Coordinates of C-alpha atoms and ligand atoms in Angstrom, one line a residue:
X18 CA -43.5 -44.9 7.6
X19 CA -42.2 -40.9 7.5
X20 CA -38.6 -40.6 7.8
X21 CA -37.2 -37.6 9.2
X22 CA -40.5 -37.2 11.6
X23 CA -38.9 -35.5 14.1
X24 CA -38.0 -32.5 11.8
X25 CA -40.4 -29.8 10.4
X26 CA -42.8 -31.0 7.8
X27 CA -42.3 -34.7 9.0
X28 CA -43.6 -34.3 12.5
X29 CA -46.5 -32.7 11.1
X30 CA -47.5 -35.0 8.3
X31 CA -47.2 -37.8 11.3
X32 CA -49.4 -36.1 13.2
X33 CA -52.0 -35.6 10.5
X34 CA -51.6 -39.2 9.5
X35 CA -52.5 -40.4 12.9
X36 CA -55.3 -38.7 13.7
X37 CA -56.3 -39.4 10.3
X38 CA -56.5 -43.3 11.8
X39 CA -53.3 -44.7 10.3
X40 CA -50.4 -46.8 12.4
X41 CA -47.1 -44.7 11.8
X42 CA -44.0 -45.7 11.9
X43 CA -41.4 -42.3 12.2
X44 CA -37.5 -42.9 11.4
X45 CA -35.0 -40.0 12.4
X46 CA -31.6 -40.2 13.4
X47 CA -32.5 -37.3 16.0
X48 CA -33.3 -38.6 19.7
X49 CA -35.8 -37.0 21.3
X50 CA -34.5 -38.3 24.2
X51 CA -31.3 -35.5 24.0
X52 CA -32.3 -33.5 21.1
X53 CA -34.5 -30.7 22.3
X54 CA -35.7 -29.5 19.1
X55 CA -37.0 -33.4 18.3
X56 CA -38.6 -33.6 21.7
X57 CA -40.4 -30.0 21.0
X58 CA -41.5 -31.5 17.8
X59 CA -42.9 -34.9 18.4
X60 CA -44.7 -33.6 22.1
X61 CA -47.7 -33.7 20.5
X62 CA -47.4 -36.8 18.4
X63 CA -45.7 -39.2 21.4
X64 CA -49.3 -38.8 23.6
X65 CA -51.1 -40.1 20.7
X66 CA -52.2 -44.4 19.8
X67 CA -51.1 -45.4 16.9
X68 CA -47.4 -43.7 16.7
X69 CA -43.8 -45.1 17.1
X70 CA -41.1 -43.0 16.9
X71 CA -37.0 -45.4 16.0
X72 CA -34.3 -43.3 16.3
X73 CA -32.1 -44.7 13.6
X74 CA -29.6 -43.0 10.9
X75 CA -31.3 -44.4 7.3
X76 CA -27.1 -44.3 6.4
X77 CA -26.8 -47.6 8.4
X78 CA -29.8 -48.5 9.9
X79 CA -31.7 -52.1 8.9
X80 CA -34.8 -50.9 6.7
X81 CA -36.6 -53.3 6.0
X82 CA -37.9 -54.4 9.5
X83 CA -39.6 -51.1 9.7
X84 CA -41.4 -51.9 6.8
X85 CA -43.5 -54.9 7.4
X86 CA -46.7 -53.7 6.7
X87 CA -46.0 -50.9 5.3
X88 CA -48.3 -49.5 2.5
X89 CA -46.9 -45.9 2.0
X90 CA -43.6 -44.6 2.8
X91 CA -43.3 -40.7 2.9
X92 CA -39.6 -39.9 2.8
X93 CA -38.9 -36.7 3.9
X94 CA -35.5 -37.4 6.2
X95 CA -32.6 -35.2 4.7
X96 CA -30.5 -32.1 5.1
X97 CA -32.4 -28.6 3.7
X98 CA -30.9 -25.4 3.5
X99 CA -29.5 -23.6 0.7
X100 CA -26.7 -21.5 2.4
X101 CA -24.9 -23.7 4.1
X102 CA -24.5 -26.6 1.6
X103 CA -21.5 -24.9 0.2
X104 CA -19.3 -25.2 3.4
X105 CA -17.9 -28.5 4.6
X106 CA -21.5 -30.3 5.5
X107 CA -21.3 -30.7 1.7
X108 CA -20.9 -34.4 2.5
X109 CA -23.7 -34.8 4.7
X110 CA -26.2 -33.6 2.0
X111 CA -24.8 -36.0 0.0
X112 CA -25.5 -39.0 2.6
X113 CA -28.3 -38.0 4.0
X114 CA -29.9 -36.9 0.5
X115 CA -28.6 -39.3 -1.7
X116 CA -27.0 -42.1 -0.2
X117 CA -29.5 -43.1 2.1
X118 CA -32.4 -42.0 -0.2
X119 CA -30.8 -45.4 -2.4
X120 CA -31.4 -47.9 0.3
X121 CA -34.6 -46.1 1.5
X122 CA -35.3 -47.0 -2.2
X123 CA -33.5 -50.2 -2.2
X124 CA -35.6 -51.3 0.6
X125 CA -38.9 -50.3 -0.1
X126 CA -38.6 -52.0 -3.6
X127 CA -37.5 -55.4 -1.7
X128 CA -40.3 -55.2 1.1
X129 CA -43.1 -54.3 -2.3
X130 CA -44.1 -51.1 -0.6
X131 CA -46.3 -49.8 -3.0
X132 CA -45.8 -46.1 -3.1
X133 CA -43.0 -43.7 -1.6
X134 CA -43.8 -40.0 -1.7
X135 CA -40.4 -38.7 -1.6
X136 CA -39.1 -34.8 -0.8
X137 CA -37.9 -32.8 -3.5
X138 CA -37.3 -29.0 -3.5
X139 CA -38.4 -25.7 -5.9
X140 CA -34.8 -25.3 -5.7
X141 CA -34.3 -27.9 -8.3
X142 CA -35.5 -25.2 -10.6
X143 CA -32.5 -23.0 -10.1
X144 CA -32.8 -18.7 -11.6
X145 CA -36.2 -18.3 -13.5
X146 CA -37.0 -16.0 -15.3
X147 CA -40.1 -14.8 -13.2
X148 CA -42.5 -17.1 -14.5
X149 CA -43.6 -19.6 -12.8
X150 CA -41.9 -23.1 -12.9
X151 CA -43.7 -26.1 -14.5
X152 CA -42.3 -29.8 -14.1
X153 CA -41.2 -30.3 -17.4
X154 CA -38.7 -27.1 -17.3
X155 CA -35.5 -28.3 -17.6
X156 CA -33.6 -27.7 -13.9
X157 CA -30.9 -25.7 -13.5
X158 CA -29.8 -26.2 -10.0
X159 CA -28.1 -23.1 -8.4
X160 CA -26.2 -24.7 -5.4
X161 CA -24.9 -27.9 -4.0
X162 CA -28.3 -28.5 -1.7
X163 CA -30.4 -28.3 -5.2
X164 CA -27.8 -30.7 -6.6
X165 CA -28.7 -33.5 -4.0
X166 CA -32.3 -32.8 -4.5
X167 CA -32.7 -33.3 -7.5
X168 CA -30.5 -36.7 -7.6
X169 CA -32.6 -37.6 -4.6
X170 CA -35.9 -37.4 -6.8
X171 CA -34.5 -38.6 -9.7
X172 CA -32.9 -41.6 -7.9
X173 CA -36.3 -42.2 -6.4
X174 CA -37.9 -42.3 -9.7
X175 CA -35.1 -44.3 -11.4
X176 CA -35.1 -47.2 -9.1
X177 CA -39.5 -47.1 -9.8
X178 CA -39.1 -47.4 -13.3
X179 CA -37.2 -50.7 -13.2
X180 CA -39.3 -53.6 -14.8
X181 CA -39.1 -55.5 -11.2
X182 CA -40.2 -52.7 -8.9
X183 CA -43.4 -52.8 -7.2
X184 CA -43.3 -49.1 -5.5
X185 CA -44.7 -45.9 -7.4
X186 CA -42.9 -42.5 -6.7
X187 CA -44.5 -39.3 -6.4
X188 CA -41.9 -36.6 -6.0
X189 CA -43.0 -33.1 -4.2
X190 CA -41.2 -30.2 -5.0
X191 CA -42.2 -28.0 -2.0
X192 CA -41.8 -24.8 -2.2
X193 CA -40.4 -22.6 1.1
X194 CA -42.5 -23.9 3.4
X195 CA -43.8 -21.8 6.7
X196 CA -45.5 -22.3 9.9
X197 CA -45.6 -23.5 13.7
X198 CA -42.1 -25.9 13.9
X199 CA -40.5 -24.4 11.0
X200 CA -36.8 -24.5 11.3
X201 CA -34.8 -21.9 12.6
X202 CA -32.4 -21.2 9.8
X203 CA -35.3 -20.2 7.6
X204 CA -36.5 -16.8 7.0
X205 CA -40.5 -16.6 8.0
X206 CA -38.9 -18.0 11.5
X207 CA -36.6 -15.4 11.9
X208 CA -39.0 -12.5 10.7
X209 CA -41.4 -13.2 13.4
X210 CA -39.1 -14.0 16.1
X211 CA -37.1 -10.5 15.5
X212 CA -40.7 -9.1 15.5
X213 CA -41.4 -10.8 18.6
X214 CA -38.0 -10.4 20.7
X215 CA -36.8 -7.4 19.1
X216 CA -34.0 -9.1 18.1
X217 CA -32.2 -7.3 14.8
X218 CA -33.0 -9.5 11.3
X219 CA -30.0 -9.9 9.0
X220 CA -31.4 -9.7 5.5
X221 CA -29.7 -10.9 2.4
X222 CA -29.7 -9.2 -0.3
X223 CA -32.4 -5.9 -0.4
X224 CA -35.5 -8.1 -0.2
X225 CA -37.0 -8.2 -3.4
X226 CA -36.2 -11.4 -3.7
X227 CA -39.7 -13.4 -3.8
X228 CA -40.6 -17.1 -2.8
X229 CA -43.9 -19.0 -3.0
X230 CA -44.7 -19.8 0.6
X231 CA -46.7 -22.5 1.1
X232 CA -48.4 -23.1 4.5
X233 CA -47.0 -26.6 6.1
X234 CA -51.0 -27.6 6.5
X235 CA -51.0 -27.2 2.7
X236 CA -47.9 -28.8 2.4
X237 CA -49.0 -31.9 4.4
X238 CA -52.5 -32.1 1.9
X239 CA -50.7 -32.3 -0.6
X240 CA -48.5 -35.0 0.8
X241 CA -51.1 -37.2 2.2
X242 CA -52.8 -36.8 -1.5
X243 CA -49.8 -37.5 -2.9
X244 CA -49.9 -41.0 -1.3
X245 CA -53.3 -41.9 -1.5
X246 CA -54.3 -40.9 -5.2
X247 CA -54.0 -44.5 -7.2
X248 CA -52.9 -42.5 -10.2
X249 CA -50.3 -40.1 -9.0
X250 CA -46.9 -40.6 -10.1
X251 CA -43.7 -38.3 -11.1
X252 CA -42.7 -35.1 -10.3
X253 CA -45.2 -32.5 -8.6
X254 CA -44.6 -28.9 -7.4
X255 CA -46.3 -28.1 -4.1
X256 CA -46.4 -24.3 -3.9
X257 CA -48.4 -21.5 -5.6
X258 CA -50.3 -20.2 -2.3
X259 CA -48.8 -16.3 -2.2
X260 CA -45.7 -15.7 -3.9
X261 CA -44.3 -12.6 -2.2
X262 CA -41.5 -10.6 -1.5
X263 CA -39.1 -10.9 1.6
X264 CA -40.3 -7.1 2.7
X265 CA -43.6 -8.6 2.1
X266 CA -42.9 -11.0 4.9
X267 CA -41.0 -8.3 7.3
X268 CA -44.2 -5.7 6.5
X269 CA -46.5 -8.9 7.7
X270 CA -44.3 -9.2 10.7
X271 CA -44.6 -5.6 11.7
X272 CA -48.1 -5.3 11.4
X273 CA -48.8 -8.8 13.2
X274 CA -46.5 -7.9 16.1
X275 CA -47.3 -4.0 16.1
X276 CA -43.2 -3.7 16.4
X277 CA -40.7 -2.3 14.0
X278 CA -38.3 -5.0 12.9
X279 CA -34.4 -3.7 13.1
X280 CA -33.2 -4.9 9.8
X281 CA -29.4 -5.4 8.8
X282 CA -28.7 -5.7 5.3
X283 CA -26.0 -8.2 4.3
X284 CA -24.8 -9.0 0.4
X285 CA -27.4 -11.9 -0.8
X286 CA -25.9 -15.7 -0.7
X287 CA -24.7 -17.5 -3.5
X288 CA -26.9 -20.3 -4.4
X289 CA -30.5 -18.5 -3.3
X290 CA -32.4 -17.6 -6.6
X291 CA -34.3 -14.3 -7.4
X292 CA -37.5 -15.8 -7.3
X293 CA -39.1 -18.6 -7.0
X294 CA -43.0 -19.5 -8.1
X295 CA -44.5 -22.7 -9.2
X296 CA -47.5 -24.0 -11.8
X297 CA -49.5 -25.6 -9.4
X298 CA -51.5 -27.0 -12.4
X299 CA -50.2 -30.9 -12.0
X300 CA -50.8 -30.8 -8.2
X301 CA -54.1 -29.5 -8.4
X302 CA -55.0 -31.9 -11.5
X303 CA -53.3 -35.1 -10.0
X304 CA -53.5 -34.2 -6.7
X305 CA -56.9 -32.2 -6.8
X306 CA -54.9 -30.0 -4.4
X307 CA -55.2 -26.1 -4.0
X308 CA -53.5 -23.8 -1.2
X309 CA -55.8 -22.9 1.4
X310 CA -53.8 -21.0 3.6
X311 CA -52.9 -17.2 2.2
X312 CA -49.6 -15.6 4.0
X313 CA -51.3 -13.3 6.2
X314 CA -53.1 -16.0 7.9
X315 CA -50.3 -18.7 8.0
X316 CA -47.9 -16.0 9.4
X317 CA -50.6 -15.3 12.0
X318 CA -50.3 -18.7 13.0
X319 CA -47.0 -18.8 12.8
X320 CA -46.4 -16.3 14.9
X321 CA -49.2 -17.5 17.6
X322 CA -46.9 -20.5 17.9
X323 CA -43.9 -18.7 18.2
X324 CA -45.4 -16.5 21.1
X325 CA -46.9 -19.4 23.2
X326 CA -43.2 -20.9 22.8
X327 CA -41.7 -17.5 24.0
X328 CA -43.9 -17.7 27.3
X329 CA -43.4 -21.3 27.6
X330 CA -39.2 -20.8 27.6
X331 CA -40.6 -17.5 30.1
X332 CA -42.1 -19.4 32.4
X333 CA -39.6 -22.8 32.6
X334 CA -36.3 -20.0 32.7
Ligands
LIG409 P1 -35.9 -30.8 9.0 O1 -34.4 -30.6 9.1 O2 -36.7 -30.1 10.0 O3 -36.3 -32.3 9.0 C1 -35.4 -33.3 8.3 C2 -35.2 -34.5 9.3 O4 -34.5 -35.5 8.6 C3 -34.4 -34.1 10.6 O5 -35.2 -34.3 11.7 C4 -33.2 -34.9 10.5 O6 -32.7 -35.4 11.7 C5 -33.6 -36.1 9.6 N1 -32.5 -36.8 8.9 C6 -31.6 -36.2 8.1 N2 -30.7 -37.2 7.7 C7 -31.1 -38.3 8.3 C8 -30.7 -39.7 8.2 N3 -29.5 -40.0 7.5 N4 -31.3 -40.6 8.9 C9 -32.4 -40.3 9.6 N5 -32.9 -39.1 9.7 C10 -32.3 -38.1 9.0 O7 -36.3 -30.3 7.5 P2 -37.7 -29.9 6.9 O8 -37.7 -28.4 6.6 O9 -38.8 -30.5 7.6 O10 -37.6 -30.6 5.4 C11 -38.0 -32.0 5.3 C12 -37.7 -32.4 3.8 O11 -38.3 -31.5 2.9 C13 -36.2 -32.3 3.5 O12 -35.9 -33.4 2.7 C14 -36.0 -31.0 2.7 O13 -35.0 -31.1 1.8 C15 -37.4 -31.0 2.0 N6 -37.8 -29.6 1.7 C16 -38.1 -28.7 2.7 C17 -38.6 -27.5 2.4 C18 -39.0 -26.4 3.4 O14 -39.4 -25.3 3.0 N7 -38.9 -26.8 4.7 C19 -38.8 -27.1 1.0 C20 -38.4 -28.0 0.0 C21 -38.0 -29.3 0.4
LIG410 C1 -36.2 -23.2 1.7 C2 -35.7 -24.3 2.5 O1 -34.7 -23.8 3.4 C3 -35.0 -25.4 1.6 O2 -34.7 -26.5 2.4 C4 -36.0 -25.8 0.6 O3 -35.5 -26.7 -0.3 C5 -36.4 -24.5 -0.2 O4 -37.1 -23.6 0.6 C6 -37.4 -24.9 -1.3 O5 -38.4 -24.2 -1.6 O6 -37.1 -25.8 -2.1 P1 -35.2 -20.9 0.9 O7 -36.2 -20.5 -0.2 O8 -33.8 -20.4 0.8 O9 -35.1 -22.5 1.1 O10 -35.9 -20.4 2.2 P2 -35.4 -19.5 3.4 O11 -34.3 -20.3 4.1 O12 -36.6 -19.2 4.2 O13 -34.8 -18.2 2.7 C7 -35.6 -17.4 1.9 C8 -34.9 -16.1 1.5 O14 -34.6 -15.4 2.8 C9 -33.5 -16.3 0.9 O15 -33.3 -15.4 -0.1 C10 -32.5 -16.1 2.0 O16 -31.3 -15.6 1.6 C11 -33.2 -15.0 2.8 N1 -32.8 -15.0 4.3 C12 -32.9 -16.2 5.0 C13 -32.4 -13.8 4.8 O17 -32.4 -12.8 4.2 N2 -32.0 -13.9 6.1 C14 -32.1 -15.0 6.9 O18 -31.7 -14.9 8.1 C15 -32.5 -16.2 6.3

């Protein structure tokens, strides 16, 4: 089962699953019946044997008749975004990545699912001081969104290490991921579609604030490792693939899209961190997982999928 497969990384890892030969069951509370960005997400995935898409809220929904048969469950349904988790949705994050993450947990531990990879964040880690992050640091959570994270992962984890429970937890902490079906809010996104429309890019901050991008093939790797591995368990970081500044990322843009981006600076946003890098030592020891993907090439994709959207919107208008 992946919940939240009709979002970013979820719809890909279902894809990848599938063609990798497994049944998968994806959970999202998005229809892509009348949510557009769900039905752009899962195109690909609905044509393909071997997929079922339930539109159900994990808040209310009953679990554990998704789960017959179930021998992994990737949970990757929640709210992201830094920014915004400040504001009034505050109590969504909290649902969404807490609440539901318990009877996610609840149920898998009931139905014996053996292991749940679950979706943590690198904002767990909160201000560093440049280095990069390893698991054992202790996190300092810089905004509300991190908060929720990291109860998500550790909720995950506490219900595992009860005497009774027969699931294992592996916790990813991804790190800013990027690529085709990323979500609009997030900065790679808007880069390239500024490049590509000409649009003006509002930048918080001056842009020297650096992120380890990691390319959502990576990402998924990682993830289908993380479920497959007999021995993996605990907390992981997925990230460590090109750590780079934001006017890294706009000069990347410019030279993709041979266009000047118009760039608007704005005061940075409470809660986003200077920096963020991560020791990919665990992942690549427990995981045997490297990046593969540098930004250059992932934006280059990125962008290609952006484009062929562009004409696509061009040609339906
Ligand atoms: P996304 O918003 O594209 O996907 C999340 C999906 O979860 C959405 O489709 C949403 O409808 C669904 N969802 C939310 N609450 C739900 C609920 N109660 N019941 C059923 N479905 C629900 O986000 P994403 O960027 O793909 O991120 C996926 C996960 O990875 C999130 O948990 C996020 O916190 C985490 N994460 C993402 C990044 C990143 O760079 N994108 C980095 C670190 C962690
Ligand atoms: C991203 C995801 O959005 C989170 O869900 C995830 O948990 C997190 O990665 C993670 O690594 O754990 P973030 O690093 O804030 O969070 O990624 P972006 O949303 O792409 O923002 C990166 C930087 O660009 C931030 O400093 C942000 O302030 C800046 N930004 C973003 C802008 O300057 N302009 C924008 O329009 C958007």
């Amino acid at each position: 089962m992946v919940t939240g497969d009709a979002g970013f990384i979820g719809s890909h890892l279902a894809q990848a699953l599938v063609q990798a030969g497994a049944v998968v069951v994806g959970v999202d509370r998005r229809d892509p019946a009348t949510d557009p960005t769900a039905a752009a997400n899962l195109a690909a995935l609905q044509r393909l044997p071997g997929y079922m898409h339930v539109t159900a809220d994990l808040l209310n929904c009953a679990i554990e008749p998704l789960l017959v048969d179930a021998n992994a469950v990737f949970h990757l349904a929640g709210i992201p975004g830094v920014r915004p988790s400040w504001g009034p949705k505050f109590s969504e994050y909290v649902a969404s990545n807490v609440l539901a993450t318990h009877r996610v947990m609840d149920a898998v531990t009931r139905m014996g699912v053996p292991r749940l990879v679950v979706a943590s964040s690198s904002s767990v880690y909160g201000p560093t001081e440049g280095g990069p992050s390893v698991e054992t640091d202790r996190p300092q959570p810089a905004s509300p969104y991190a908060v929720t994270k990291l109860a998500e992962e550790q909720l995950c984890l506490a219900h595992s290490a009860q005497a009774h429970c027969p699931t294992s937890v592996v916790a990813l902490r991804y790190f800013t991921v990027y690529g085709p079906r990323q979500r609009p809010d997030m900065f790679t996104h808007r880069a390239l579609t500024a490049a590509l429309t000409g649009q003006s890019l509002r930048l918080y901050g001056d842009g020297h604030q650096r992120r380890d991008f990691t390319y959502i093939d990576d990402a998924v790797a990682a993830t289908i490792a993380a479920a497959t591995i007999p021995t993996a368990s605990g907390v992981i970081n997925v990230g460590g693939g090109s750590s780079a500044s934001l006017l890294e990322v706009i000069n990347i843009a410019n030279s993709l899209s041979g266009r000047e981006i118009q760039v608007h600076q704005e005061n940075p946003r409470s809660g986003d961190v200077l920096t963020t890098r991560a020791d990919p030592g665990r992942a690549h020891e427990v995981l045997g997982w490297q990046p593969q993907v540098d930004l250059h090439n992932g934006m280059r994709a990125h962008m290609q999928a952006l484009a062929a959207e562009t004409a696509a919107y061009g040609r339906a208008a």
